[in-house]
Coordinates of N, CA and C in Angstrom, one line a residue:
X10 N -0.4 7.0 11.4 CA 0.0 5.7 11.1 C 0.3 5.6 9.6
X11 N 1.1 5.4 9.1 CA 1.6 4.9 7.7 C 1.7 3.3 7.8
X12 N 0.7 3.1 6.4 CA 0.9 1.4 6.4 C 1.9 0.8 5.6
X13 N 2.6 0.1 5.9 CA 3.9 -0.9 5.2 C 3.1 -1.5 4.7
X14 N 2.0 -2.6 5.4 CA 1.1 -3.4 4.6 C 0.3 -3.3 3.9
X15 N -0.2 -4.4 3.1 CA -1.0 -4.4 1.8 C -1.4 -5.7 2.1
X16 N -2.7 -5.7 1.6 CA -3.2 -7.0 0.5 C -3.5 -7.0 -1.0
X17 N -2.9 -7.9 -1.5 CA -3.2 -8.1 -2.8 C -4.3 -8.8 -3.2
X18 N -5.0 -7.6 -3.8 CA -6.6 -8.0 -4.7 C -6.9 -9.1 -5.1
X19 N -5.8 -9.6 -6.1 CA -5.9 -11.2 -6.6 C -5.8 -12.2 -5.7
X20 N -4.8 -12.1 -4.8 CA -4.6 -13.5 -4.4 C -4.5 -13.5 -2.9
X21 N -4.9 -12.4 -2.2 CA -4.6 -12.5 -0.9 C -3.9 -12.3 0.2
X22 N -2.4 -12.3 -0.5 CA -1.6 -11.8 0.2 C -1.0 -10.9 0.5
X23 N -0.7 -11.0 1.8 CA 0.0 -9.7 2.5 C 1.1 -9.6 2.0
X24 N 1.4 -8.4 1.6 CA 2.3 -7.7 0.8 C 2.9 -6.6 1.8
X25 N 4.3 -6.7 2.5 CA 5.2 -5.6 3.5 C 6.0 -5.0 2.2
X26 N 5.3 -4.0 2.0 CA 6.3 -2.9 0.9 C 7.8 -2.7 1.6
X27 N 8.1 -2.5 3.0 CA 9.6 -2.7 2.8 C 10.6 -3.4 3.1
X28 N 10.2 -4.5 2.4 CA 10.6 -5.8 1.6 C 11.0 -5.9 0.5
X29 N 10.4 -5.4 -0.5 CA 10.9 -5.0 -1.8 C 11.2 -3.7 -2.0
X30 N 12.1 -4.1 -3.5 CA 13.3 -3.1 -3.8 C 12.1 -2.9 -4.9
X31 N 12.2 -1.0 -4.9 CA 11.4 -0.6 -6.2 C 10.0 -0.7 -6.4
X32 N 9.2 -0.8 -4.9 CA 8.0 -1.2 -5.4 C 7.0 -0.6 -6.3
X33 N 7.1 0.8 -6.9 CA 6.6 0.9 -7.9 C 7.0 0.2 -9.3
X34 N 8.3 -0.4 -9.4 CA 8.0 -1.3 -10.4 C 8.0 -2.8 -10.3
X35 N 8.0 -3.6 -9.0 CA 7.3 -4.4 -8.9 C 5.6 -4.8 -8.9
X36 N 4.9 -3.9 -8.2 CA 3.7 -4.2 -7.8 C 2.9 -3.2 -8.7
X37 N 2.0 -4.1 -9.3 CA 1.0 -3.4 -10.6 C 0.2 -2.6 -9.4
X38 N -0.2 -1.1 -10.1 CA -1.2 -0.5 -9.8 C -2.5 -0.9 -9.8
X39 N -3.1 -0.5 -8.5 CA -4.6 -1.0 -8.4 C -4.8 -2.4 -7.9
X40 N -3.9 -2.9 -7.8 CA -3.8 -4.3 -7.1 C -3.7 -4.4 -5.5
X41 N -3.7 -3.3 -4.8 CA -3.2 -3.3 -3.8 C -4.5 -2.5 -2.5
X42 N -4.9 -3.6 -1.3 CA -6.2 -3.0 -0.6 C -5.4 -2.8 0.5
X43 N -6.3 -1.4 1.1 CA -6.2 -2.1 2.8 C -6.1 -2.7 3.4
X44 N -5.3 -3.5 4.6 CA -5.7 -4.5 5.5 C -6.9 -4.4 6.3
X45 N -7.0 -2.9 6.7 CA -8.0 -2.7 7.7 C -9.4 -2.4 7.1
X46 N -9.5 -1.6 6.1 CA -10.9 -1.3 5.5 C -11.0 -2.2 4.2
X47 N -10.5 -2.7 3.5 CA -10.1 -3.3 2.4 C -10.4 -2.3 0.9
X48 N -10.3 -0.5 1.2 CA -10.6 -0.5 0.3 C -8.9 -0.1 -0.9
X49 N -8.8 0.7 -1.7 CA -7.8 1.0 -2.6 C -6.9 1.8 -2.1
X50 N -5.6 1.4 -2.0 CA -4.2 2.0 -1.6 C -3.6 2.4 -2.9
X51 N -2.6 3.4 -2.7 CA -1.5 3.7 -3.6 C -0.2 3.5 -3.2
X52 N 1.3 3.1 -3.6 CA 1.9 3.4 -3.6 C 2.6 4.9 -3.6
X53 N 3.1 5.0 -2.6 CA 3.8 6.4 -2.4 C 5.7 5.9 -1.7
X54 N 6.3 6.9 -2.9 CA 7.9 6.4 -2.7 C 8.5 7.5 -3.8
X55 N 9.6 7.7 -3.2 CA 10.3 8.8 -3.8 C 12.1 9.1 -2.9
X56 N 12.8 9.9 -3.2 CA 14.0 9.7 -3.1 C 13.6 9.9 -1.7
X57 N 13.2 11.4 -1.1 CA 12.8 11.2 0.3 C 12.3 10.6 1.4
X58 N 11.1 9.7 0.5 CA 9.6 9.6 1.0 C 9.9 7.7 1.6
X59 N 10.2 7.5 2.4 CA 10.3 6.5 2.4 C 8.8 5.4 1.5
X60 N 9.1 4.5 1.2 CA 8.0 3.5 0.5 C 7.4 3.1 1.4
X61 N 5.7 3.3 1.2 CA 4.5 2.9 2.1 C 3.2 3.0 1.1
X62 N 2.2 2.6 1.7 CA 0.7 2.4 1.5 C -0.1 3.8 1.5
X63 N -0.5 4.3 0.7 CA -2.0 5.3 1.4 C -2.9 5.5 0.6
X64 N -4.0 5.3 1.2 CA -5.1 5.9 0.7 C -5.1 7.2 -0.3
X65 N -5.9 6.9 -1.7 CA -6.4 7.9 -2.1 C -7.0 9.3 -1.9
X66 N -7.7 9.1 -0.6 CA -8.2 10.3 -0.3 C -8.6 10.0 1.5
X67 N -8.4 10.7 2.0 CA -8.7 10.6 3.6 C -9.6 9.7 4.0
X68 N -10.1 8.7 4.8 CA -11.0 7.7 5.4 C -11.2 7.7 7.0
X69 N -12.1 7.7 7.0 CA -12.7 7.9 8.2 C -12.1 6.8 9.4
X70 N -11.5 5.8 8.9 CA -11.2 4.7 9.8 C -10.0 4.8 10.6
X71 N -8.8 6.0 9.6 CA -7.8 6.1 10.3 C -8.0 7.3 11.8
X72 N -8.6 6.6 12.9 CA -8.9 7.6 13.8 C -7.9 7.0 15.1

């Protein structure tokens, strides 16, 4: 599963990365949680890589 969504830390909202153009330079790093576990997402995007959400390091929840 690759997540499109996000919630933003500050204020709540659901944030669909492919929505925006560029999201590494729209959306400040470290602002961005899980929907499902609420913990810290990264940005991942690249010429290939389509733009999505992931986790830092593997979590148990995606099963």
């Amino acid at each position: 599963m690759v997540p499109f969504i996000a919630i933003n830390r500050q204020t709540g909202e659901r944030i669909d990365i492919t929505k925006i153009e560029n999201p590494r330079l729209h959306l400040k790093r470290d602002d961005q949680i899980c929907q499902l576990c609420e913990q810290p997402v990264i940005i991942k995007a690249g010429l290939i890589t389509r733009p999505h959400f992931a986790h830092p390091r593997p979590l148990a929840h995606l099963g």
